[in-house]
PDB file of C-alpha atoms in Angstrom:
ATOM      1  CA  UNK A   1     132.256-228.548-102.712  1.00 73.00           C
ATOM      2  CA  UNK A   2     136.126-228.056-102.263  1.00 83.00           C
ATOM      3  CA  UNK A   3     138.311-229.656-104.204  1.00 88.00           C
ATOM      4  CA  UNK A   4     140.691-231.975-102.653  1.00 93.00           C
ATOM      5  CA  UNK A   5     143.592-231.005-104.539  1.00 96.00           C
ATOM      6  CA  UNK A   6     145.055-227.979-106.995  1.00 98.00           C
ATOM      7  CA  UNK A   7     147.373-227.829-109.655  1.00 98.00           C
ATOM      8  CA  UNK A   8     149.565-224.060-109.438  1.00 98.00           C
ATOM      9  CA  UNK A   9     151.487-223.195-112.502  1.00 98.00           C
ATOM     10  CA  UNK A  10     153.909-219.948-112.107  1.00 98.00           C
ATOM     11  CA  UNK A  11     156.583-219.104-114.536  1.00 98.00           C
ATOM     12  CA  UNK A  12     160.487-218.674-113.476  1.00 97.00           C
ATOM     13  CA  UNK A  13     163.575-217.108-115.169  1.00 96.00           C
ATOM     14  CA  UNK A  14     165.875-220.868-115.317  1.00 95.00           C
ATOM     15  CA  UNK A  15     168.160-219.530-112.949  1.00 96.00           C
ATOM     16  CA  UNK A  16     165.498-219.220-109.708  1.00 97.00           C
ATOM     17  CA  UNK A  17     163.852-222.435-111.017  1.00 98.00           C
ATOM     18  CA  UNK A  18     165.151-224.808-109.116  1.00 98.00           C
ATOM     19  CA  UNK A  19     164.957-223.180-105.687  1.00 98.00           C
ATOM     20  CA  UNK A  20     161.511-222.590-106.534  1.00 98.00           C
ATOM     21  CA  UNK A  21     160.697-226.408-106.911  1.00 98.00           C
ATOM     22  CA  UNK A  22     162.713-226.854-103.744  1.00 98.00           C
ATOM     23  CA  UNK A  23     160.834-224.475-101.873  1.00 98.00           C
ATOM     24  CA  UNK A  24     157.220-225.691-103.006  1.00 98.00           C
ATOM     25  CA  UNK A  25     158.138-229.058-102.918  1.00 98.00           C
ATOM     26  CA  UNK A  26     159.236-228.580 -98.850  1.00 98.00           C
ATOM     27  CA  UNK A  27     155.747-226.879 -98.349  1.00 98.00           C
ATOM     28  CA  UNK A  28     154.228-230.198 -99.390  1.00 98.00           C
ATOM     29  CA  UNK A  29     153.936-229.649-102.999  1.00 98.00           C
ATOM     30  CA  UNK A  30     154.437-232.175-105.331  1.00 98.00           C
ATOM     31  CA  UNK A  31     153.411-235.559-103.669  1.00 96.00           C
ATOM     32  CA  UNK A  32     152.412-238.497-105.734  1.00 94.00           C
ATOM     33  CA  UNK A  33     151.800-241.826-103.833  1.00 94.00           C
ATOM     34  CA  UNK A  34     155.103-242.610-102.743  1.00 97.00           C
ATOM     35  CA  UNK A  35     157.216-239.719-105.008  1.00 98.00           C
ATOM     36  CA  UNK A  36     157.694-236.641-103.691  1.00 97.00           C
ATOM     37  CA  UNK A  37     159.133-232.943-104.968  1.00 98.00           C
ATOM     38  CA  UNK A  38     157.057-233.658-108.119  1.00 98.00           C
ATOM     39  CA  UNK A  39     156.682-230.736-111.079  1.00 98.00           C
ATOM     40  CA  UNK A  40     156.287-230.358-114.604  1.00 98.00           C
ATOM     41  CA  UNK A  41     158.531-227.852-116.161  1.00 98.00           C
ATOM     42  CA  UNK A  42     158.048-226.608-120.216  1.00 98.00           C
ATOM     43  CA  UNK A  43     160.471-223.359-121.509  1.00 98.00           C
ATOM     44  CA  UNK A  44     158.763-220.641-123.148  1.00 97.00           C
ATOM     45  CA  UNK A  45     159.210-216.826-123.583  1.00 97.00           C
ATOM     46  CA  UNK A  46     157.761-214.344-121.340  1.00 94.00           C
ATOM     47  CA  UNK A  47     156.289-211.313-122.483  1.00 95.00           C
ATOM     48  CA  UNK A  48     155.728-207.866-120.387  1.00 93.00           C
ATOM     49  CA  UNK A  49     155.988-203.885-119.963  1.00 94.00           C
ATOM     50  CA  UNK A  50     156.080-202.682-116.739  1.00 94.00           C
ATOM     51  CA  UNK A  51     155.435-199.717-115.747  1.00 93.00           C
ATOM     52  CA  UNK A  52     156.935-196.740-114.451  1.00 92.00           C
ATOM     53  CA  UNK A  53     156.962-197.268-110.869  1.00 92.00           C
ATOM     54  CA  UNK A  54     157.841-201.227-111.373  1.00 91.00           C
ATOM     55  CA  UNK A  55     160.884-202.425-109.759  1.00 91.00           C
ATOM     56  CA  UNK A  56     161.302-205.014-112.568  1.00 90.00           C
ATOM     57  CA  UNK A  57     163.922-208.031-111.368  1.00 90.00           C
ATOM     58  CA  UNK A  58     164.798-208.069-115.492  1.00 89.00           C
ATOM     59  CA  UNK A  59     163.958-205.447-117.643  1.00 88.00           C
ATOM     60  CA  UNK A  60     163.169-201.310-117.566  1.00 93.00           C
ATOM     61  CA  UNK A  61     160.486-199.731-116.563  1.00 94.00           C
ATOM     62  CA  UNK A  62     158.118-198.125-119.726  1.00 93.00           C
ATOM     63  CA  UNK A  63     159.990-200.960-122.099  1.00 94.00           C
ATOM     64  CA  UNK A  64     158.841-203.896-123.259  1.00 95.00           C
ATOM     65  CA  UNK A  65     160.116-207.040-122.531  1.00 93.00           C
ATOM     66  CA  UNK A  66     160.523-210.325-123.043  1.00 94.00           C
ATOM     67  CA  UNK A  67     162.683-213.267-120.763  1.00 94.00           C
ATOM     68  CA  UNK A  68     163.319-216.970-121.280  1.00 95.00           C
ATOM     69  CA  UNK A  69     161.404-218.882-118.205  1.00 97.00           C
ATOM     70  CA  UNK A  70     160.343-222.373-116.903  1.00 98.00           C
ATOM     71  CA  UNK A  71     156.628-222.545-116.566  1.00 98.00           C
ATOM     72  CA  UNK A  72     156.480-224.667-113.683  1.00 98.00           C
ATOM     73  CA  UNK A  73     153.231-226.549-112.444  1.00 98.00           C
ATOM     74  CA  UNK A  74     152.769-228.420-109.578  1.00 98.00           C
ATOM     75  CA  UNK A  75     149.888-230.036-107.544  1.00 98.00           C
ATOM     76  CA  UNK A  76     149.319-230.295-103.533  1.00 98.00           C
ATOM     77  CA  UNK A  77     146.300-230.582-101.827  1.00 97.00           C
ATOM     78  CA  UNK A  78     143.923-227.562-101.587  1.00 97.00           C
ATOM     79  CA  UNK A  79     144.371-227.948 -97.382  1.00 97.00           C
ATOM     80  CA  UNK A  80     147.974-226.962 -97.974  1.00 98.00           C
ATOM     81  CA  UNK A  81     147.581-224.719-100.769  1.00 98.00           C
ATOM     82  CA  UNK A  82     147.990-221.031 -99.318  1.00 98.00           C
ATOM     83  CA  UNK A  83     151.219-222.352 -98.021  1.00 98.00           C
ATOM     84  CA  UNK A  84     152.919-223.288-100.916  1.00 98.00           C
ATOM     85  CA  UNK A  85     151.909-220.551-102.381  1.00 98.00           C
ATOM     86  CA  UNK A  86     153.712-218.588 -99.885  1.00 98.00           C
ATOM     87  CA  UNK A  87     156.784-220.357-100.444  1.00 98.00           C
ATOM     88  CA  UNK A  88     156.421-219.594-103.861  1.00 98.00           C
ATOM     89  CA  UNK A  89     156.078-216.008-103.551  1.00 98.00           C
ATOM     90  CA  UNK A  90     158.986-216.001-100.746  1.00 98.00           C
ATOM     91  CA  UNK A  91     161.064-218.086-103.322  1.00 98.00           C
ATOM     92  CA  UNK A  92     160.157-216.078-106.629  1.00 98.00           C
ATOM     93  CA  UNK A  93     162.873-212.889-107.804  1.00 96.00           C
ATOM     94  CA  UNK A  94     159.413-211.334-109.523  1.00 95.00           C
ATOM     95  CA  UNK A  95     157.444-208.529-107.902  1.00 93.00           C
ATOM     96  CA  UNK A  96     154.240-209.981-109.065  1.00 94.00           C
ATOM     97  CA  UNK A  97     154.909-213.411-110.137  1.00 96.00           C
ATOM     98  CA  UNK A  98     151.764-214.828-112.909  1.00 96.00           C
ATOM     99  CA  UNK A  99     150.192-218.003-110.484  1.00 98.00           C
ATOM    100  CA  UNK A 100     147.203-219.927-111.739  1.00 98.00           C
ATOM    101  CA  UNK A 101     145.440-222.030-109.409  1.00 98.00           C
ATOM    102  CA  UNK A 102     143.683-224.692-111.364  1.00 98.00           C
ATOM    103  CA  UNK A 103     141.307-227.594-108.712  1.00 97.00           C
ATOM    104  CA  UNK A 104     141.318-230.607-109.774  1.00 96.00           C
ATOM    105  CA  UNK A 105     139.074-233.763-110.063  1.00 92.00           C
ATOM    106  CA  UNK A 106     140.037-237.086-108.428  1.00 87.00           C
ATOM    107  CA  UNK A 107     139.631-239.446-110.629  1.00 85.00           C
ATOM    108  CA  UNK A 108     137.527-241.892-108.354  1.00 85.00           C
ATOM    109  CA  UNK A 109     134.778-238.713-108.386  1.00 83.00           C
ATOM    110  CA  UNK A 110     134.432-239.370-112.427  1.00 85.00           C
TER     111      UNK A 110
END
């Protein structure tokens, strides 16, 4: 069975954050009832080496690194999913941005 809805958690340098949220949020992420644009943001450290034929948006290629970011999560439904996921992608500075796609339960199905 398909879930009804997902939860997608990426993580963000601060200073892309907030056209990320836009950008999800106009693909229909984010809507609770009668609130829309919804997220949940927590700041953390990223940690990562990339390699020699990265194109890093911060940090050097063969060094390790580490970045302060927003680890943004939001939920949509799953019908709408690959779309905000492509406005994610479109809206993220990374070359490979870290997404987790976690479906979730309604509670009613309990």
């Amino acid at each position: 069975m398909k879930p009804q809805r997902v939860k997608i958690i990426t993580t963000i340098p601060a200073s892309h954050a907030d056209a990320l949220r836009e950008a999800v949020g106009a693909a229909g992420a984010g809507q609770l009832g009668e609130y829309s644009f919804c997220s949940f943001t927590t700041i953390g450290t990223g940690r990562f080496k990339p390699s020699d034929q990265a194109k890093p948006h911060i940090g050097t290629p063969g060094q390790f690194e580490t970045a302060e970011e927003e680890r943004i999560e939001i939920e949509c439904r799953y019908a709408i999913a690959k779309t905000v996921i492509a406005a994610l992608r479109a809206a993220h500075p990374y070359e490979e941005p870290m997404i987790d796609i976690i479906a979730l339960i309604d509670e009613a199905d309990l």
